[in-house]
PDB file of C-alpha atoms in Angstrom:
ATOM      1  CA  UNK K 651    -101.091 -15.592  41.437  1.00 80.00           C
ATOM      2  CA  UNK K 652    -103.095 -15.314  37.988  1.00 90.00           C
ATOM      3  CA  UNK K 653    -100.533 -15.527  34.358  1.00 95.00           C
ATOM      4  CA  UNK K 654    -100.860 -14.561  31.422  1.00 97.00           C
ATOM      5  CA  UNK K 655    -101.931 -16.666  28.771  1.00 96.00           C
ATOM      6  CA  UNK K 656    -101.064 -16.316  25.127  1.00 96.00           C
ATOM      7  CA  UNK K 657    -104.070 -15.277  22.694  1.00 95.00           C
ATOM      8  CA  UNK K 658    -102.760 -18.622  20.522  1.00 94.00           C
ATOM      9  CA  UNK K 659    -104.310 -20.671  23.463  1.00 94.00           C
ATOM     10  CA  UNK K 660    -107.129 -19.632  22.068  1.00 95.00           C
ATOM     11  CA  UNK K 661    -107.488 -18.342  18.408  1.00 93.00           C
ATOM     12  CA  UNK K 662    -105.533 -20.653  15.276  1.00 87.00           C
ATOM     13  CA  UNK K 663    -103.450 -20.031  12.782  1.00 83.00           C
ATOM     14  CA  UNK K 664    -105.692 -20.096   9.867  1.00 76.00           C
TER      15      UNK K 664
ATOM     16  CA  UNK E 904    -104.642  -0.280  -9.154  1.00 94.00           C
ATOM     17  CA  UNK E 905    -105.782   0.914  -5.474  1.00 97.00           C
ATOM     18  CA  UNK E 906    -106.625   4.299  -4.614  1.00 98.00           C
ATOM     19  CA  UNK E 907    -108.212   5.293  -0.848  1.00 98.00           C
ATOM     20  CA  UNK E 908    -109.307   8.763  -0.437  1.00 98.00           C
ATOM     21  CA  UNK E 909    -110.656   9.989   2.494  1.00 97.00           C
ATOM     22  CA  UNK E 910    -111.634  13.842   2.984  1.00 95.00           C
ATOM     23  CA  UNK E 911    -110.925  13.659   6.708  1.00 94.00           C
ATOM     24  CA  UNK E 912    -107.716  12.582   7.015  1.00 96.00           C
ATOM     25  CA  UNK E 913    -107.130  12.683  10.674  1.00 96.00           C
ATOM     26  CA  UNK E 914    -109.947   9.799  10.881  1.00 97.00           C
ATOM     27  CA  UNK E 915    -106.512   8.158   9.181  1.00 97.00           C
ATOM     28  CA  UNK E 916    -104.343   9.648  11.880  1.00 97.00           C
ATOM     29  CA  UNK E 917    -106.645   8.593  14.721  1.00 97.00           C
ATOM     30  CA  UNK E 918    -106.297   5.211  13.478  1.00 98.00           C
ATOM     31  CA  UNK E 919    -102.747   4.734  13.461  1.00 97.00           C
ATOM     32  CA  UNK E 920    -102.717   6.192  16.644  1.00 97.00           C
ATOM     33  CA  UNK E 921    -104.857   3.581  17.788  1.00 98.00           C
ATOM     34  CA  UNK E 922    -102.446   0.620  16.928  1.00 98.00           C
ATOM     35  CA  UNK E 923     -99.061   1.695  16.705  1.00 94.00           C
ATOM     36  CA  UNK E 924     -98.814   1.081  20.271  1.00 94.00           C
ATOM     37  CA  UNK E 925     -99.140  -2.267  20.065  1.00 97.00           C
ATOM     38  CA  UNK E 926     -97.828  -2.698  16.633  1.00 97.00           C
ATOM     39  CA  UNK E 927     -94.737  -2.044  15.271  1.00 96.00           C
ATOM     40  CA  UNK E 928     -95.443  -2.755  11.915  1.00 96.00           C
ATOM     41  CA  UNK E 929     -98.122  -4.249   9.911  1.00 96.00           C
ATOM     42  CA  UNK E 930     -99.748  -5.585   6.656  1.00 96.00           C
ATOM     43  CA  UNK E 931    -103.155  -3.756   4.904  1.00 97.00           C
ATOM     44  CA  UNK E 932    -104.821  -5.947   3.159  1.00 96.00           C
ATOM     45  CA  UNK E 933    -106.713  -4.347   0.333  1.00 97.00           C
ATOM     46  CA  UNK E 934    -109.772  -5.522  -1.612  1.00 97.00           C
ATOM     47  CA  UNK E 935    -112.623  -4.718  -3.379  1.00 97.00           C
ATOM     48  CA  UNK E 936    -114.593  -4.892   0.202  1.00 98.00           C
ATOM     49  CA  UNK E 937    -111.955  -2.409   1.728  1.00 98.00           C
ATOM     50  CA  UNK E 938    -108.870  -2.370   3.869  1.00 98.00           C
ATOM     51  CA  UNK E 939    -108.496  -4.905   6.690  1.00 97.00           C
ATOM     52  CA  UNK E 940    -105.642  -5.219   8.867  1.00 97.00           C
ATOM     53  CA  UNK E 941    -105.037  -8.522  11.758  1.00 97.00           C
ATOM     54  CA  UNK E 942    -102.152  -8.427  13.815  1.00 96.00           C
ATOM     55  CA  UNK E 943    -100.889  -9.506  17.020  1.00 95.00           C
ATOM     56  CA  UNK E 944     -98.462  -7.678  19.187  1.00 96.00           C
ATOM     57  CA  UNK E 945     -94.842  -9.246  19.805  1.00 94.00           C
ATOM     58  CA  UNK E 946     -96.076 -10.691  23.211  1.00 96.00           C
ATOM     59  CA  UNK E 947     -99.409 -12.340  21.201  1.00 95.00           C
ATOM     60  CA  UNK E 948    -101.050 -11.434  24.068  1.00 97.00           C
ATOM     61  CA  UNK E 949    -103.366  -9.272  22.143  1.00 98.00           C
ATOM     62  CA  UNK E 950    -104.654  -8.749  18.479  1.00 97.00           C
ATOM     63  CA  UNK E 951    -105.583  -5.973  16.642  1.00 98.00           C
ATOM     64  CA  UNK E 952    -108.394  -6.104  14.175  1.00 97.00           C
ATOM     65  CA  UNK E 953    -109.107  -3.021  11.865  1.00 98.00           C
ATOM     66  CA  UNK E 954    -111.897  -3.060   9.172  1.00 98.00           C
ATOM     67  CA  UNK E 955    -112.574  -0.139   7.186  1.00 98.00           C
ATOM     68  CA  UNK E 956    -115.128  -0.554   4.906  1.00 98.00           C
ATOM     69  CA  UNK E 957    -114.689   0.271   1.016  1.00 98.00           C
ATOM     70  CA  UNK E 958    -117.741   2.127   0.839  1.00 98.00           C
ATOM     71  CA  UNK E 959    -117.252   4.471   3.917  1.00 97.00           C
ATOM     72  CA  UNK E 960    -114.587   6.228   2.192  1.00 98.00           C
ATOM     73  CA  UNK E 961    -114.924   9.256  -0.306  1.00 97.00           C
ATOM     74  CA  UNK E 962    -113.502   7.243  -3.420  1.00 98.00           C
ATOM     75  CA  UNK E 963    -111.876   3.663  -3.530  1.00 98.00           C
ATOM     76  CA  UNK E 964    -110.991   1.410  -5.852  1.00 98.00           C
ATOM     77  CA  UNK E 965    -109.184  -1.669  -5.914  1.00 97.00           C
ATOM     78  CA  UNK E 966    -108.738  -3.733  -9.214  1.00 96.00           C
ATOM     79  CA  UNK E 967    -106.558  -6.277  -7.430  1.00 95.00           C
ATOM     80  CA  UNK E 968    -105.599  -8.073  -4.206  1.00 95.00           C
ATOM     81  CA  UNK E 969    -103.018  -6.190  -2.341  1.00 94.00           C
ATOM     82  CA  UNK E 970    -101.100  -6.700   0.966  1.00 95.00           C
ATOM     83  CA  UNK E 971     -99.087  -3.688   2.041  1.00 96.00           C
ATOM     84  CA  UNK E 972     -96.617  -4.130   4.809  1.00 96.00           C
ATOM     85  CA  UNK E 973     -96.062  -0.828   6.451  1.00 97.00           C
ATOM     86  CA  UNK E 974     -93.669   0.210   9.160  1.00 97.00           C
ATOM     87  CA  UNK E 975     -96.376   2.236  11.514  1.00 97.00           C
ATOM     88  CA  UNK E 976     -93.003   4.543  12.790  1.00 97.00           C
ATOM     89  CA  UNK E 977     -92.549   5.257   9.341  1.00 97.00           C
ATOM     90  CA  UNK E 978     -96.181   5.679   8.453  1.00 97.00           C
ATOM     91  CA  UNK E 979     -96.644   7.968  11.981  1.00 97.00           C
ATOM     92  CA  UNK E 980     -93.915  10.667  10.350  1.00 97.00           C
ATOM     93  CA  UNK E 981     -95.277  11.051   6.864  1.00 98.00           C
ATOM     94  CA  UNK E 982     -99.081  10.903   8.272  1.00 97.00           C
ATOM     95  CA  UNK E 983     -97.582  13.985  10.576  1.00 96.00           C
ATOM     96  CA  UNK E 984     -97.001  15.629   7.798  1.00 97.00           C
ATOM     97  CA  UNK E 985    -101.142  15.560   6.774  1.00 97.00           C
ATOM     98  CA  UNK E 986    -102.952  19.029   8.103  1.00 95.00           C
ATOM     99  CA  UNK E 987    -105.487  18.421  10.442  1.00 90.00           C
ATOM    100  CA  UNK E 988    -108.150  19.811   7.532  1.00 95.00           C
ATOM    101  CA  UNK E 989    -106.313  17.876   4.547  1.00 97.00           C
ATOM    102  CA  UNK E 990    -107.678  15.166   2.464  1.00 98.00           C
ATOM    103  CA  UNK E 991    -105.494  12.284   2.054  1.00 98.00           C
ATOM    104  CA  UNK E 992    -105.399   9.914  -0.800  1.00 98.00           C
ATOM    105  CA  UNK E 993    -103.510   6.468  -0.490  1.00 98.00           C
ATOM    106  CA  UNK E 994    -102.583   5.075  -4.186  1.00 98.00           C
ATOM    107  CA  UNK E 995    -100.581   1.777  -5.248  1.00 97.00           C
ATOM    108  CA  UNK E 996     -99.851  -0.144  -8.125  1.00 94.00           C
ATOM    109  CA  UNK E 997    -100.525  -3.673  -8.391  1.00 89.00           C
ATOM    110  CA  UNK E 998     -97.714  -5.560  -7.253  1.00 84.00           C
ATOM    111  CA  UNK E 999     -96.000  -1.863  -6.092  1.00 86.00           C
ATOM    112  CA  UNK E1000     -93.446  -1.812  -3.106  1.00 94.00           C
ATOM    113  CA  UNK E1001     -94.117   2.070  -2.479  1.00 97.00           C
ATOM    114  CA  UNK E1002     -97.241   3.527  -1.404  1.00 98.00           C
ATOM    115  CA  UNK E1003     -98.196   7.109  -2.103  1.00 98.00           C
ATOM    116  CA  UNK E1004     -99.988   9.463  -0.098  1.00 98.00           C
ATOM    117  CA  UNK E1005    -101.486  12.796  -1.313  1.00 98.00           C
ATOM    118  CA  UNK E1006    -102.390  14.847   1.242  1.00 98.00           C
ATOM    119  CA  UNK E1007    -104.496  18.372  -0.448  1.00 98.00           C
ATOM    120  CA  UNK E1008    -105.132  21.422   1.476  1.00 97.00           C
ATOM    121  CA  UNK E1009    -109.117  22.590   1.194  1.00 92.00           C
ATOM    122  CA  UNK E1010    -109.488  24.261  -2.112  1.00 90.00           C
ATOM    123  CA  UNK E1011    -105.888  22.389  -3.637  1.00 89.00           C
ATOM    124  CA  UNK E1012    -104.180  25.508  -2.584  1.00 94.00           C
ATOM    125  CA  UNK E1013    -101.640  22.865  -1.018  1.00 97.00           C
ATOM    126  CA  UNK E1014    -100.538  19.360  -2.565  1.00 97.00           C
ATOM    127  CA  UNK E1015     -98.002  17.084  -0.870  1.00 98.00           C
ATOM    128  CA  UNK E1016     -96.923  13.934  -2.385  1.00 98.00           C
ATOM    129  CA  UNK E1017     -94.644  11.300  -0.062  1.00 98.00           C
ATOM    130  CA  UNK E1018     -93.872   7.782  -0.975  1.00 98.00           C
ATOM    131  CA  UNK E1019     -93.148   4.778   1.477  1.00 98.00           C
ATOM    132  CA  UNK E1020     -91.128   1.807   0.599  1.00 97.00           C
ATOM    133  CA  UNK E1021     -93.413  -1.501   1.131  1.00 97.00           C
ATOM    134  CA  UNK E1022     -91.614  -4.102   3.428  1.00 95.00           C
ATOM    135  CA  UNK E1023     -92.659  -8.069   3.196  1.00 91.00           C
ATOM    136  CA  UNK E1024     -94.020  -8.812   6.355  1.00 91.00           C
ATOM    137  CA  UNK E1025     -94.562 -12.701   7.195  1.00 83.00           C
ATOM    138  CA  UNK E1026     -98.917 -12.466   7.387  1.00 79.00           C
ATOM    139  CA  UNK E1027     -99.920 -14.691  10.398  1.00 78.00           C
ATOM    140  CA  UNK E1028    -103.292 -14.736   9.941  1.00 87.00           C
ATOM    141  CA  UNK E1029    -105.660 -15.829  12.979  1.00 92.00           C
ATOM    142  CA  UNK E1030    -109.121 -17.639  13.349  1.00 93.00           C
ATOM    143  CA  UNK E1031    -111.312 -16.017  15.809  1.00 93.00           C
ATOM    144  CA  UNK E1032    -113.953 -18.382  16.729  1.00 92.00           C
ATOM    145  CA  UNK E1033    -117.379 -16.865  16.970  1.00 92.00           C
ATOM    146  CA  UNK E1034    -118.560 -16.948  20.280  1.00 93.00           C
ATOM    147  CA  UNK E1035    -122.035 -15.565  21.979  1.00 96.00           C
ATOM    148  CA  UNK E1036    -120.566 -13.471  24.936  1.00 98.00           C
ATOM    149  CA  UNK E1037    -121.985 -13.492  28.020  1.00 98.00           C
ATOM    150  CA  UNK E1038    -121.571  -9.937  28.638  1.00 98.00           C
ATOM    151  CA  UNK E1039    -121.595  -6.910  26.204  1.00 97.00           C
ATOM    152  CA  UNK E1040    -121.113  -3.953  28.235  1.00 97.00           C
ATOM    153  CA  UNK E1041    -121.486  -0.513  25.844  1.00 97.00           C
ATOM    154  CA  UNK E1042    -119.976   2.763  27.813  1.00 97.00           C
ATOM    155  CA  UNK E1043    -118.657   5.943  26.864  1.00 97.00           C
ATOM    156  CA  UNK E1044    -115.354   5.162  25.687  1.00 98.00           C
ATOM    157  CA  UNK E1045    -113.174   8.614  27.797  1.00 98.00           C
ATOM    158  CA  UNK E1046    -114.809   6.803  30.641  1.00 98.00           C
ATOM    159  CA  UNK E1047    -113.363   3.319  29.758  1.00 98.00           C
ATOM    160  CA  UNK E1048    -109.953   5.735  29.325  1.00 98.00           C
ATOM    161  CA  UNK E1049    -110.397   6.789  32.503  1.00 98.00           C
ATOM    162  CA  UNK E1050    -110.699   3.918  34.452  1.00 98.00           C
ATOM    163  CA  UNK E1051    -107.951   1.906  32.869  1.00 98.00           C
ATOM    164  CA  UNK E1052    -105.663   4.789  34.031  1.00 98.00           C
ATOM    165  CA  UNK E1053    -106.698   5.143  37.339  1.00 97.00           C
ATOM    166  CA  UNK E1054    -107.100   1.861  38.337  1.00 97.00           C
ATOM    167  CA  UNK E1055    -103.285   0.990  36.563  1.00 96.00           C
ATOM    168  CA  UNK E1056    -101.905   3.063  39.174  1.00 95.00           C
ATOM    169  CA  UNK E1057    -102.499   0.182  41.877  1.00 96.00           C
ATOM    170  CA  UNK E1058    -101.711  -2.855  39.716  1.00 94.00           C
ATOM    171  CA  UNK E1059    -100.661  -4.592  36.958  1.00 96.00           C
ATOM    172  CA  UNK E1060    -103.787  -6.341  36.329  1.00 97.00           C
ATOM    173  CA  UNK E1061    -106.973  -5.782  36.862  1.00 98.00           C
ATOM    174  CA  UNK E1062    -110.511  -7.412  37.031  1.00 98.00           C
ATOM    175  CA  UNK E1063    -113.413  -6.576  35.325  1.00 98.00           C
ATOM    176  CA  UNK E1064    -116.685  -8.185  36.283  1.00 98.00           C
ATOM    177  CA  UNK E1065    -120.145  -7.848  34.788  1.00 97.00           C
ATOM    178  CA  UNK E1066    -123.980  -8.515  36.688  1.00 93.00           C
ATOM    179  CA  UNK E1067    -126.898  -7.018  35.677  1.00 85.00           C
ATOM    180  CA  UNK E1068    -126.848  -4.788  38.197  1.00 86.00           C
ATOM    181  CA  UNK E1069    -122.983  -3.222  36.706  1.00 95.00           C
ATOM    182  CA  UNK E1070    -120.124  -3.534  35.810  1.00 98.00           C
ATOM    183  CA  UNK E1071    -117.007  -3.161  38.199  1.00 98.00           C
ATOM    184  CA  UNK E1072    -113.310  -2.524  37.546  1.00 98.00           C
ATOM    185  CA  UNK E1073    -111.081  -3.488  40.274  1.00 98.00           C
ATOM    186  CA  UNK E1074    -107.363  -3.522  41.102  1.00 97.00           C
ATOM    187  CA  UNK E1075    -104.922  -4.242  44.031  1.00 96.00           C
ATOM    188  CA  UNK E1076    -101.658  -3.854  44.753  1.00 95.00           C
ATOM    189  CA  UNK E1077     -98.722  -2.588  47.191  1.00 94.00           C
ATOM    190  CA  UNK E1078    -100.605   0.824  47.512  1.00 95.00           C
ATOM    191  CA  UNK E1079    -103.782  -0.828  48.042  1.00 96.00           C
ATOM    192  CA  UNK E1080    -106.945  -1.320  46.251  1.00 97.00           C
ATOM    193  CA  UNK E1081    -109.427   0.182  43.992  1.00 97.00           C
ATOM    194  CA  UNK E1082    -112.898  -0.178  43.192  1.00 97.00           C
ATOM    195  CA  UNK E1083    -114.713   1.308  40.321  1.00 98.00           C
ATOM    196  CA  UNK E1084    -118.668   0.062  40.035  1.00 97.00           C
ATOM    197  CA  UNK E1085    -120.567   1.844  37.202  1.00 97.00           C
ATOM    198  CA  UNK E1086    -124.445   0.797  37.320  1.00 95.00           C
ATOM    199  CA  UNK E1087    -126.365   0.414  33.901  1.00 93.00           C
ATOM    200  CA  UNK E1088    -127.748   3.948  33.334  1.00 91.00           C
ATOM    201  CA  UNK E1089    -131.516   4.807  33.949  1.00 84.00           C
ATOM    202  CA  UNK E1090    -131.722   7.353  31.133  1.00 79.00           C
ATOM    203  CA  UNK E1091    -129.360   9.516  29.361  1.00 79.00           C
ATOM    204  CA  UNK E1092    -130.099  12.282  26.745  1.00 81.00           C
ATOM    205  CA  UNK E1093    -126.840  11.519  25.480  1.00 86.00           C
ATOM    206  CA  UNK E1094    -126.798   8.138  23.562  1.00 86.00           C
ATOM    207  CA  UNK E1095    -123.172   8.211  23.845  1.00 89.00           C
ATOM    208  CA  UNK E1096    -123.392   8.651  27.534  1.00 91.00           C
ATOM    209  CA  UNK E1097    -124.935   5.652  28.783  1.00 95.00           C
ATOM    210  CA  UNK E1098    -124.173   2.632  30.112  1.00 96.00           C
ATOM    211  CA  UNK E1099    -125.263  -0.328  28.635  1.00 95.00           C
ATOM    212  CA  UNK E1100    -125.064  -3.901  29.974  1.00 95.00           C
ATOM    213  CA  UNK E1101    -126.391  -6.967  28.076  1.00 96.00           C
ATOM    214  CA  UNK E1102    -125.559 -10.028  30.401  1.00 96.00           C
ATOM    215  CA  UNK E1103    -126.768 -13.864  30.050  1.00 97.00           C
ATOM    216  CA  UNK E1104    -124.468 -14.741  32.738  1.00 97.00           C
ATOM    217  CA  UNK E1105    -122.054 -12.748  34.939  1.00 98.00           C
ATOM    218  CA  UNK E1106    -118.722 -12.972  34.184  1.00 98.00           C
ATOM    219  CA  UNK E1107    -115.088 -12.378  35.935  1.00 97.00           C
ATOM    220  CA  UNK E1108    -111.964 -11.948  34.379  1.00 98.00           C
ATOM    221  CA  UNK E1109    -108.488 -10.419  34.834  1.00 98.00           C
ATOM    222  CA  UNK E1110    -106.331  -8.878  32.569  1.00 98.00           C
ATOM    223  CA  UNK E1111    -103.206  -7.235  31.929  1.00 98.00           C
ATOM    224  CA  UNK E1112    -104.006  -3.128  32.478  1.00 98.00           C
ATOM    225  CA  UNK E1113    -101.012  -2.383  29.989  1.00 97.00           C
ATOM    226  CA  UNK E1114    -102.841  -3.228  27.225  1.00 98.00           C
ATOM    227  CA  UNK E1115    -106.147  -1.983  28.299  1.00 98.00           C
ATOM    228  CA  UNK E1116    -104.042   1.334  28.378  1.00 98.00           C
ATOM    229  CA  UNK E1117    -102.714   1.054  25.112  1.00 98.00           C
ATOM    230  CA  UNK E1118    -106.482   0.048  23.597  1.00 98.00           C
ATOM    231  CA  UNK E1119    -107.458   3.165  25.070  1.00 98.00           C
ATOM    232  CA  UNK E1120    -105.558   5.162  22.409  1.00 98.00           C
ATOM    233  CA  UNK E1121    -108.222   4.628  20.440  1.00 98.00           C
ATOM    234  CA  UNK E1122    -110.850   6.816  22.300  1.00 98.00           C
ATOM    235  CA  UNK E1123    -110.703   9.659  20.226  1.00 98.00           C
ATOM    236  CA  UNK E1124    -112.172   7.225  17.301  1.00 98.00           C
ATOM    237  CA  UNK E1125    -115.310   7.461  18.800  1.00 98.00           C
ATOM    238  CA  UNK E1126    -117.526   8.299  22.192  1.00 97.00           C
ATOM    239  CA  UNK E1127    -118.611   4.625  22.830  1.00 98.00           C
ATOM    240  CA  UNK E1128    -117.269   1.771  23.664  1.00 98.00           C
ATOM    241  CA  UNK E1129    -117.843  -2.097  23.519  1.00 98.00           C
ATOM    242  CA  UNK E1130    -116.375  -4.475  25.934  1.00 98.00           C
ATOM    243  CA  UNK E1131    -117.783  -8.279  25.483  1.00 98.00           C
ATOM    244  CA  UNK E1132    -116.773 -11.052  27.467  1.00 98.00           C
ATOM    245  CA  UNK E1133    -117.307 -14.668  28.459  1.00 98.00           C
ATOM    246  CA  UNK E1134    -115.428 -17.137  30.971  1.00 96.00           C
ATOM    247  CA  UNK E1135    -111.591 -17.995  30.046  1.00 92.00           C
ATOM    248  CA  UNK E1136    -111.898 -16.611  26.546  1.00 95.00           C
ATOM    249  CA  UNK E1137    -110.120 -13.105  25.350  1.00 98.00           C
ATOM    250  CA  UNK E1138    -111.680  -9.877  26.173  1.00 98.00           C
ATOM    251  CA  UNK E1139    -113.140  -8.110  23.200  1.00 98.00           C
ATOM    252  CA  UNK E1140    -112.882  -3.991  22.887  1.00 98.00           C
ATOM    253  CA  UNK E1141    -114.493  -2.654  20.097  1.00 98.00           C
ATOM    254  CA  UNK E1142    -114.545   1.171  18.660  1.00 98.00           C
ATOM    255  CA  UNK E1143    -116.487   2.372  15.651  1.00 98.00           C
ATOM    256  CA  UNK E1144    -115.085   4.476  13.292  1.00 98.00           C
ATOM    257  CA  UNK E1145    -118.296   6.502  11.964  1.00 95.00           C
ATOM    258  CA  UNK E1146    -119.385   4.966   8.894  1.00 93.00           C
ATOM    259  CA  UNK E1147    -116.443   3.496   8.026  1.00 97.00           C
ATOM    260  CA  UNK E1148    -115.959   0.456   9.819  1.00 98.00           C
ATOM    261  CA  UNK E1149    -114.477  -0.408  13.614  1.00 98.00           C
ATOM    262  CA  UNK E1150    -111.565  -1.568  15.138  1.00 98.00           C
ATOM    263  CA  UNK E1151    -111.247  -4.273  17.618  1.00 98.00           C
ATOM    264  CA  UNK E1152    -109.073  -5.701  20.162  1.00 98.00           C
ATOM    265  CA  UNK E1153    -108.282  -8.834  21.515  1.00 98.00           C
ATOM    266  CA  UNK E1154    -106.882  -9.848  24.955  1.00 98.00           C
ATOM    267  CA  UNK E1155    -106.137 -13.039  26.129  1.00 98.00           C
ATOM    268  CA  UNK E1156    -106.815 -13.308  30.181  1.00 97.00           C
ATOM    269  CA  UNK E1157    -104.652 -13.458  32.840  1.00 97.00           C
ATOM    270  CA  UNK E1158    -105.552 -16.881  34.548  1.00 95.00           C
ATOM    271  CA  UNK E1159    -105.152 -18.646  38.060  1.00 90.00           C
ATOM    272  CA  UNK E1160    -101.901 -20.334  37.939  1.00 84.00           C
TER     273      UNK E1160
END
């Protein structure tokens, strides 16, 4: 079973 | 002062159709470089990033800084309003909270002026990292359209992997399975018809076909399409908008659990 994952896992706040 | 004209205004009406989907609302950030927009959808599963470049449309100016927060519903209804022929020109004052848009009929025959109240949206700006990709697939982009469609019909997700050889689209569920494999192509008289794949390593990676499907809404923007991707790191879509700039979208993966 695959989930998702949030796009903030990966890009930061700036 | 900021004025935005663009002679084709359904390039404008293209583009809202291309985020509203995922977007409920959102700020335009306005410079001297042009109008940028960065915003992820309630879910921040995925990111929208618009750029349309200052110099791609017919006149612009921008004296100042400005961030306009714009309900997309309510931009959707007066943009409705915009013939498919008309020019459209987008004025504000500094510090404004209305926007105008003049939309003219060839020859001025027809001139309709609507305002929209600004709203004072919280900005939540991301860094995207640069990253080398280690695929960059280019295809036409009704193709793309096509397959997300199909292939949502079996599955939530789906996977897309990359080789040299192609790229393949693939999806599974209670109805069964689906494979779509689309080889690079040989040659094509068509630019916009080939298949393109630039790959330093192969790559596999699932995602989430609902908002492949809603990305998709941004085909009639333009006949190609860019996917790039690398292991565990978001899925990148891009469309050109002629000689105005692109949009892009983001999508994280779906990942084993």
């Amino acid at each position: 079973k695959r989930k998702q994952v949030s796009l903030l896992n990966f890009f930061k706040k700036s | 002062m900021f004025e935005a004209r663009l002679v084709q205004s359904a390039i404008l009406k293209k583009v809202l159709e291309a985020i509203k989907d995922l977007l409920t609302e959102a700020t335009f950030d306005c410079s001297d470089s042009g109008i940028q927009l960065q915003a992820m959808d309630n879910a921040h599963v995925s990111l929208v990033s618009l750029n349309l470049r200052s110099d791609g449309f017919d006149k612009y100016r921008c004296d100042r800084n400005l961030s306009m927060g714009m309900n997309l519903g309510n931009m959707t209804k007066i943009m409705k309003c915009a013939g498919a022929e008309d020019t459209v020109t987008m004025k504000a004052q500094d510090n404004a909270d209305v926007v105008a848009f003049m939309f003219e009929s060839k020859n001025q025959e027809k001139v309709s002026d609507y305002e929209m109240k600004l709203m004072n949206l919280d900005q939540e700006h991301l860094g995207i990292p640069e990253t080398d990709y280690s695929c960059i697939v280019k295809m036409p982009s009704q193709e793309f359209a096509r397959i997300c469609r199909d292939l949502s019909q079996f599955g939530e997700s789906m996977a897309i992997s990359c080789t040299k050889e192609g790229v393949k689209f693939s999806s599974a569920g209670d109805i069964g399975s689906a494979n779509i494999k689309l080889a690079q192509t040989a040659n094509v008289d068509a630019e916009e018809e080939a298949v393109v794949i630039e790959m330093q390593e192969p790559v596999s990676l699932t995602f989430a076909c609902r908002y492949l499907n809603s990305f998709t809404k941004a085909t009639p923007l333009s006949a190609q399409v860019q996917l790039s991707m690398s292991a565990d790191v978001p899925l990148v879509v891009e469309y050109k908008i002629g000689e105005l700039g692109h949009i892009r979208y983001y999508l994280a993966p779906k990942i084993e659990d």
